[in-house]
Amino acid sequence: MATIIRGKEVAEQVLSQVKADVAALLARGVTPCLAVILVGDDPASRIYVGKKKEKCAELGMRSLEFTLPAETQEEELLALIAKLNADESVHGILCQLPLPKHLDEQTIVRAVAPKKDVDGFTCRISADARRDLMPCTPAGVMEMLAYANVSIAGKHCVVVGRSNIVGKPMAALLLQADGTVTICHSKTRDLANITRQADILVAAVGKPHFITADMVKEGAVVIDVGVNRGADRKVIGDVDFEAVEKKASMITPVPGGVGLMTIAMLMKNTVRAAAQQNP
Ligand code: NDP
């Protein structure tokens, strides 16, 4: 049976460090501040924004919310981002995705000043990674691996999924940690043959129970990023947890896994941004 890497424990560890970092900034007269922009009234987005604001308050940080109507035009949104970019009391800016269809997400995301891009979407994962604001979900996975003492150097890491917000930055972070990385996607041939070679397998596909036990090597570390709704509306991952747990050496559950890390990493990025902007 695999050891279960629980997001709650890792997130608590990250957040207790964030709390200490907030206290150190407050002592210097700097209150870390996150500005959240919500365009439209998507109910799920509203819940996510609410949770982010709550977490900021819990940690002694400021948060600002800008709720704009769904029909907001690009220039108006870009003008707000420019204003927040120039505001020295705002350290982190995030635009809750998805945006209404008429707005180009790439244009909007790239408008956020890289030093304030706490979602990490403009991150280059430079040689000096300490200065980068890493994309939250893949950075959360890296924290989980570190917490579980999983060494990455020299390991074959297979990432299934190549999106800009999860798969690609995930692969880049594993590569930076000296893993030997393979990225798979919907055009990959003989996928199971590749996933079976993984020492560390990361599933970021968005298909319920897509990774089955026959796709996993005995003793592999399996990280499930997927968040899907089952027939009964329950949240389920990309990995067939029950079957894969018997084969893996370590595994993350869904819910209770990677999902809990994302908001913790957002808070960590915001405090890091505030510290970097107030050296
Ligand atoms: P996307 O839909 O943007 O990307 C999915 C990726 O999976 C694509 O690269 C796609 O390939 C690949 N894929 C689809 N079908 C197959 C297949 N049959 N075989 C191999 N690869 C396939 O999703 P995201 O990256 O945004 O998210 C992935 C999952 O992670 C989702 O369930 C999402 O809800 C979840 N998520 C969870 C977060 C968290 O906090 N836990 C945060 C963000 C996302 P191709 O590029 O060829 O189309």
Short mmCIF file of C-alpha atoms and ligand atoms in Angstrom, two decimals:
data_model
loop_
_atom_site.label_atom_id
_atom_site.label_comp_id
_atom_site.label_asym_id
_atom_site.label_seq_id
_atom_site.Cartn_x
_atom_site.Cartn_y
_atom_site.Cartn_z
CA MET A 1 0.00 0.00 0.00
CA ALA A 2 1.25 3.45 -0.92
CA THR A 3 2.00 6.23 1.54
CA ILE A 4 -0.58 8.94 1.04
CA ILE A 5 0.82 12.48 0.66
CA ARG A 6 -1.90 14.66 2.14
CA GLY A 7 -2.29 18.20 0.87
CA LYS A 8 -3.58 19.46 4.21
CA GLU A 9 -0.36 18.64 6.08
CA VAL A 10 1.88 20.15 3.41
CA ALA A 11 -0.33 23.25 2.98
CA GLU A 12 -0.30 23.80 6.77
CA GLN A 13 3.48 23.72 6.77
CA VAL A 14 3.65 26.21 3.88
CA LEU A 15 1.09 28.50 5.50
CA SER A 16 2.83 28.55 8.86
CA GLN A 17 5.97 29.81 7.10
CA VAL A 18 3.84 32.36 5.20
CA LYS A 19 2.43 33.56 8.54
CA ALA A 20 5.93 34.10 9.89
CA ASP A 21 6.94 35.93 6.70
CA VAL A 22 3.83 38.17 6.94
CA ALA A 23 4.73 39.01 10.56
CA ALA A 24 8.27 39.96 9.51
CA LEU A 25 6.90 42.24 6.77
CA LEU A 26 4.32 43.82 9.09
CA ALA A 27 7.12 44.58 11.54
CA ARG A 28 8.79 46.53 8.74
CA GLY A 29 5.57 48.42 8.00
CA VAL A 30 4.72 46.44 4.86
CA THR A 31 1.28 44.81 4.64
CA PRO A 32 1.29 42.24 1.82
CA CYS A 33 -1.63 42.99 -0.48
CA LEU A 34 -3.29 40.83 -3.12
CA ALA A 35 -5.63 42.37 -5.72
CA VAL A 36 -8.11 39.95 -7.24
CA ILE A 37 -10.02 40.81 -10.41
CA LEU A 38 -13.21 38.95 -11.21
CA VAL A 39 -14.91 39.55 -14.54
CA GLY A 40 -18.49 38.29 -14.78
CA ASP A 41 -20.45 36.23 -12.30
CA ASP A 42 -19.30 32.64 -12.75
CA PRO A 43 -20.41 30.99 -9.47
CA ALA A 44 -17.32 28.75 -9.17
CA SER A 45 -15.00 31.74 -9.74
CA ARG A 46 -16.88 33.70 -7.09
CA ILE A 47 -16.28 30.88 -4.59
CA TYR A 48 -12.55 30.71 -5.46
CA VAL A 49 -12.18 34.49 -5.09
CA GLY A 50 -14.00 34.36 -1.74
CA LYS A 51 -11.63 31.63 -0.50
CA LYS A 52 -8.56 33.62 -1.54
CA LYS A 53 -9.80 36.72 0.27
CA GLU A 54 -10.61 34.69 3.38
CA LYS A 55 -7.13 33.16 3.39
CA CYS A 56 -5.50 36.60 3.06
CA ALA A 57 -7.49 37.87 6.06
CA GLU A 58 -6.61 34.77 8.08
CA LEU A 59 -2.90 35.39 7.45
CA GLY A 60 -2.99 39.13 8.24
CA MET A 61 -2.69 40.18 4.59
CA ARG A 62 -4.77 42.77 2.74
CA SER A 63 -6.89 41.83 -0.23
CA LEU A 64 -8.70 44.02 -2.74
CA GLU A 65 -11.49 42.74 -4.95
CA PHE A 66 -12.47 44.27 -8.27
CA THR A 67 -15.66 42.81 -9.67
CA LEU A 68 -16.35 43.87 -13.24
CA PRO A 69 -19.41 43.10 -15.36
CA ALA A 70 -19.21 40.21 -17.85
CA GLU A 71 -19.39 42.63 -20.80
CA THR A 72 -16.23 44.52 -19.70
CA GLN A 73 -14.05 45.38 -22.70
CA GLU A 74 -10.35 44.56 -22.98
CA GLU A 75 -9.16 48.21 -22.76
CA GLU A 76 -11.05 48.71 -19.51
CA LEU A 77 -9.56 45.58 -17.94
CA LEU A 78 -6.06 46.46 -19.19
CA ALA A 79 -6.44 49.96 -17.71
CA LEU A 80 -7.31 48.48 -14.30
CA ILE A 81 -4.32 46.10 -14.46
CA ALA A 82 -2.04 49.02 -15.43
CA LYS A 83 -3.32 51.01 -12.45
CA LEU A 84 -2.66 48.10 -10.08
CA ASN A 85 0.77 47.48 -11.65
CA ALA A 86 1.67 51.09 -10.76
CA ASP A 87 0.22 50.98 -7.23
CA GLU A 88 3.09 50.35 -4.80
CA SER A 89 0.74 49.22 -2.04
CA VAL A 90 -0.41 46.27 -4.20
CA HIS A 91 2.10 43.42 -4.34
CA GLY A 92 0.18 40.69 -6.14
CA ILE A 93 -2.43 40.81 -8.90
CA LEU A 94 -4.51 37.96 -10.17
CA CYS A 95 -7.24 37.85 -12.71
CA GLN A 96 -9.57 34.97 -11.93
CA LEU A 97 -9.84 32.60 -14.90
CA PRO A 98 -11.74 31.68 -16.96
CA LEU A 99 -12.51 35.08 -18.47
CA PRO A 100 -15.60 35.72 -20.59
CA LYS A 101 -15.05 34.46 -24.15
CA HIS A 102 -14.62 37.90 -25.77
CA LEU A 103 -11.48 38.57 -23.68
CA ASP A 104 -8.14 37.06 -24.72
CA GLU A 105 -6.70 35.37 -21.62
CA GLN A 106 -3.11 35.50 -22.85
CA THR A 107 -3.30 39.27 -23.45
CA ILE A 108 -4.77 39.87 -20.02
CA VAL A 109 -2.44 37.53 -18.14
CA ARG A 110 0.64 39.03 -19.85
CA ALA A 111 -0.45 42.54 -18.88
CA VAL A 112 0.22 41.81 -15.20
CA ALA A 113 3.72 43.00 -14.23
CA PRO A 114 5.86 39.84 -13.76
CA LYS A 115 6.90 40.97 -10.26
CA LYS A 116 3.20 41.07 -9.27
CA ASP A 117 2.09 37.97 -11.20
CA VAL A 118 1.37 35.79 -8.17
CA ASP A 119 -0.38 33.17 -10.32
CA GLY A 120 3.02 32.68 -11.95
CA PHE A 121 1.62 32.69 -15.48
CA THR A 122 4.39 34.91 -16.83
CA CYS A 123 7.08 32.96 -14.97
CA ARG A 124 10.15 32.00 -17.00
CA ILE A 125 11.58 29.60 -14.43
CA SER A 126 14.95 31.25 -14.69
CA ALA A 127 18.28 29.96 -13.50
CA ASP A 128 17.72 32.12 -10.40
CA ALA A 129 14.50 30.37 -9.44
CA ARG A 130 14.44 32.02 -6.02
CA ARG A 131 13.31 35.24 -7.66
CA ASP A 132 10.56 33.69 -9.77
CA LEU A 133 6.93 33.53 -8.74
CA MET A 134 6.22 29.92 -9.69
CA PRO A 135 2.87 28.85 -11.12
CA CYS A 136 0.88 27.83 -8.04
CA THR A 137 -0.31 24.32 -8.85
CA PRO A 138 2.99 22.88 -10.13
CA ALA A 139 4.86 24.69 -7.34
CA GLY A 140 2.45 23.03 -4.90
CA VAL A 141 3.34 19.63 -6.37
CA MET A 142 7.04 20.38 -5.84
CA GLU A 143 6.32 21.24 -2.19
CA MET A 144 4.49 17.92 -1.76
CA LEU A 145 7.42 16.00 -3.24
CA ALA A 146 9.85 17.83 -0.96
CA TYR A 147 7.63 17.22 2.08
CA ALA A 148 7.54 13.51 1.29
CA ASN A 149 11.35 13.48 0.83
CA VAL A 150 11.08 12.33 -2.77
CA SER A 151 14.38 12.93 -4.53
CA ILE A 152 13.91 14.04 -8.11
CA ALA A 153 17.48 14.17 -9.47
CA GLY A 154 18.01 11.52 -12.11
CA LYS A 155 14.47 10.13 -11.80
CA HIS A 156 12.31 9.60 -14.85
CA CYS A 157 9.42 12.04 -14.39
CA VAL A 158 6.47 11.64 -16.73
CA VAL A 159 3.93 14.47 -16.91
CA VAL A 160 0.66 13.68 -18.68
CA GLY A 161 -0.77 17.01 -19.86
CA ARG A 162 0.92 20.03 -21.46
CA SER A 163 -1.27 23.01 -20.56
CA ASN A 164 0.37 26.37 -19.94
CA ILE A 165 -0.83 26.51 -16.35
CA VAL A 166 -0.08 22.96 -15.22
CA GLY A 167 1.66 20.49 -17.55
CA LYS A 168 4.38 22.68 -19.09
CA PRO A 169 5.49 24.50 -15.92
CA MET A 170 5.29 21.19 -14.03
CA ALA A 171 7.70 19.63 -16.51
CA ALA A 172 9.98 22.69 -16.30
CA LEU A 173 10.12 22.54 -12.50
CA LEU A 174 10.90 18.81 -12.51
CA LEU A 175 13.62 19.41 -15.11
CA GLN A 176 15.03 22.22 -13.00
CA ALA A 177 15.17 19.77 -10.10
CA ASP A 178 17.33 17.52 -12.32
CA GLY A 179 14.62 15.03 -13.25
CA THR A 180 14.68 13.37 -16.66
CA VAL A 181 11.35 14.56 -17.97
CA THR A 182 8.92 13.24 -20.55
CA ILE A 183 5.78 15.22 -21.39
CA CYS A 184 2.79 13.33 -22.80
CA HIS A 185 -0.37 14.71 -24.39
CA SER A 186 -3.35 13.67 -26.45
CA LYS A 187 -1.22 12.85 -29.52
CA THR A 188 1.29 10.72 -27.58
CA ARG A 189 1.53 7.19 -28.96
CA ASP A 190 1.49 4.18 -26.67
CA LEU A 191 0.98 6.33 -23.59
CA ALA A 192 0.84 3.43 -21.13
CA ASN A 193 4.27 2.26 -22.27
CA ILE A 194 5.68 5.66 -21.33
CA THR A 195 3.80 6.13 -18.05
CA ARG A 196 4.99 2.65 -16.96
CA GLN A 197 8.57 3.94 -17.15
CA ALA A 198 7.87 6.77 -14.71
CA ASP A 199 9.52 6.90 -11.30
CA ILE A 200 7.40 10.00 -10.70
CA LEU A 201 4.14 10.23 -12.62
CA VAL A 202 2.12 13.45 -12.67
CA ALA A 203 -1.40 13.29 -14.10
CA ALA A 204 -2.82 16.63 -15.30
CA VAL A 205 -5.27 15.46 -17.93
CA GLY A 206 -8.73 16.41 -16.71
CA LYS A 207 -10.25 12.94 -17.30
CA PRO A 208 -11.68 10.96 -14.38
CA HIS A 209 -9.66 7.84 -13.48
CA PHE A 210 -7.67 8.12 -16.70
CA ILE A 211 -4.51 6.65 -15.14
CA THR A 212 -5.20 3.01 -14.35
CA ALA A 213 -3.03 0.55 -12.41
CA ASP A 214 -1.65 -1.08 -15.58
CA MET A 215 -0.16 2.31 -16.56
CA VAL A 216 1.89 2.59 -13.37
CA LYS A 217 5.23 1.01 -12.46
CA GLU A 218 5.46 -0.83 -9.15
CA GLY A 219 6.82 1.62 -6.53
CA ALA A 220 6.21 4.80 -8.56
CA VAL A 221 5.31 8.12 -6.92
CA VAL A 222 1.97 9.19 -8.37
CA ILE A 223 0.73 12.78 -8.22
CA ASP A 224 -2.85 13.47 -9.23
CA VAL A 225 -3.56 17.07 -10.28
CA GLY A 226 -6.93 16.29 -11.86
CA VAL A 227 -10.17 17.74 -10.55
CA ASN A 228 -13.17 16.13 -12.21
CA ARG A 229 -16.81 15.61 -11.32
CA GLY A 230 -18.04 12.04 -11.16
CA ALA A 231 -21.54 10.95 -12.14
CA ASP A 232 -22.66 11.66 -8.55
CA ARG A 233 -21.05 15.18 -8.77
CA LYS A 234 -18.34 14.08 -6.32
CA VAL A 235 -14.81 15.38 -7.01
CA ILE A 236 -12.54 12.69 -8.44
CA GLY A 237 -9.02 12.75 -9.79
CA ASP A 238 -7.31 11.65 -13.00
CA VAL A 239 -5.92 8.58 -11.23
CA ASP A 240 -7.84 5.44 -10.34
CA PHE A 241 -6.77 5.88 -6.73
CA GLU A 242 -8.04 2.59 -5.30
CA ALA A 243 -6.23 0.43 -7.82
CA VAL A 244 -3.08 2.57 -8.22
CA GLU A 245 -2.61 2.93 -4.44
CA LYS A 246 -1.81 -0.80 -4.30
CA LYS A 247 1.06 -0.41 -6.76
CA ALA A 248 2.54 3.03 -6.06
CA SER A 249 4.99 3.78 -3.25
CA MET A 250 3.40 7.21 -2.69
CA ILE A 251 0.23 8.80 -4.01
CA THR A 252 -1.79 12.00 -3.59
CA PRO A 253 -5.56 11.72 -3.04
CA VAL A 254 -8.33 13.72 -4.70
CA PRO A 255 -9.88 15.52 -2.93
CA GLY A 256 -7.37 16.34 -0.18
CA GLY A 257 -4.27 16.41 -2.35
CA VAL A 258 -2.79 18.89 -4.80
CA GLY A 259 -5.96 21.02 -4.78
CA LEU A 260 -5.25 22.17 -1.22
CA MET A 261 -1.78 23.35 -2.22
CA THR A 262 -2.76 25.85 -4.89
CA ILE A 263 -4.15 28.52 -2.56
CA ALA A 264 -1.26 28.03 -0.09
CA MET A 265 1.20 28.64 -2.92
CA LEU A 266 -0.72 31.74 -3.99
CA MET A 267 -0.29 33.13 -0.48
CA LYS A 268 3.39 32.18 -0.51
CA ASN A 269 3.87 33.96 -3.85
CA THR A 270 2.08 37.10 -2.60
CA VAL A 271 4.31 37.35 0.47
CA ARG A 272 7.38 36.65 -1.64
CA ALA A 273 6.32 39.37 -4.09
CA ALA A 274 5.80 41.83 -1.21
CA ALA A 275 9.25 41.01 0.19
CA GLN A 276 10.93 41.35 -3.21
CA GLN A 277 9.22 44.70 -3.82
CA ASN A 278 10.35 45.95 -0.39
CA PRO A 279 13.95 44.75 -0.07
P1 NDP B 1 -6.19 21.23 -19.98
O1 NDP B 1 -7.49 20.71 -20.48
O2 NDP B 1 -5.74 22.59 -20.36
O3 NDP B 1 -5.04 20.21 -20.44
C1 NDP B 1 -5.22 18.83 -20.41
C2 NDP B 1 -4.03 18.16 -21.00
O4 NDP B 1 -4.28 16.76 -21.03
C3 NDP B 1 -3.75 18.59 -22.45
O5 NDP B 1 -2.38 18.85 -22.62
C4 NDP B 1 -4.19 17.39 -23.27
O6 NDP B 1 -3.42 17.16 -24.44
C5 NDP B 1 -3.95 16.25 -22.30
N1 NDP B 1 -4.78 15.12 -22.66
C6 NDP B 1 -6.12 15.10 -22.89
N2 NDP B 1 -6.51 13.86 -23.25
C7 NDP B 1 -5.41 13.09 -23.24
C8 NDP B 1 -5.17 11.74 -23.55
N3 NDP B 1 -6.16 10.92 -23.93
N4 NDP B 1 -3.93 11.25 -23.43
C9 NDP B 1 -2.90 12.08 -23.05
N5 NDP B 1 -3.06 13.38 -22.76
C10 NDP B 1 -4.31 13.88 -22.85
O7 NDP B 1 -6.24 21.05 -18.40
P2 NDP B 1 -5.36 21.73 -17.24
O8 NDP B 1 -3.93 21.45 -17.48
O9 NDP B 1 -5.81 23.11 -17.01
O10 NDP B 1 -5.86 20.87 -15.99
C11 NDP B 1 -5.66 19.48 -15.91
C12 NDP B 1 -6.43 18.94 -14.74
O11 NDP B 1 -5.94 19.55 -13.56
C13 NDP B 1 -7.93 19.27 -14.78
O12 NDP B 1 -8.63 18.21 -14.18
C14 NDP B 1 -8.03 20.51 -13.91
O13 NDP B 1 -9.31 20.64 -13.33
C15 NDP B 1 -6.99 20.20 -12.88
N6 NDP B 1 -6.44 21.39 -12.21
C16 NDP B 1 -6.30 21.31 -10.87
C17 NDP B 1 -5.78 22.35 -10.17
C18 NDP B 1 -5.63 22.19 -8.70
O14 NDP B 1 -5.51 23.18 -8.00
N7 NDP B 1 -5.58 20.96 -8.22
C19 NDP B 1 -5.40 23.61 -10.81
C20 NDP B 1 -5.48 23.56 -12.25
C21 NDP B 1 -6.01 22.48 -12.90
P3 NDP B 1 -3.43 18.19 -25.70
O15 NDP B 1 -2.57 19.34 -25.29
O16 NDP B 1 -2.85 17.39 -26.81
O17 NDP B 1 -4.86 18.57 -25.93
#
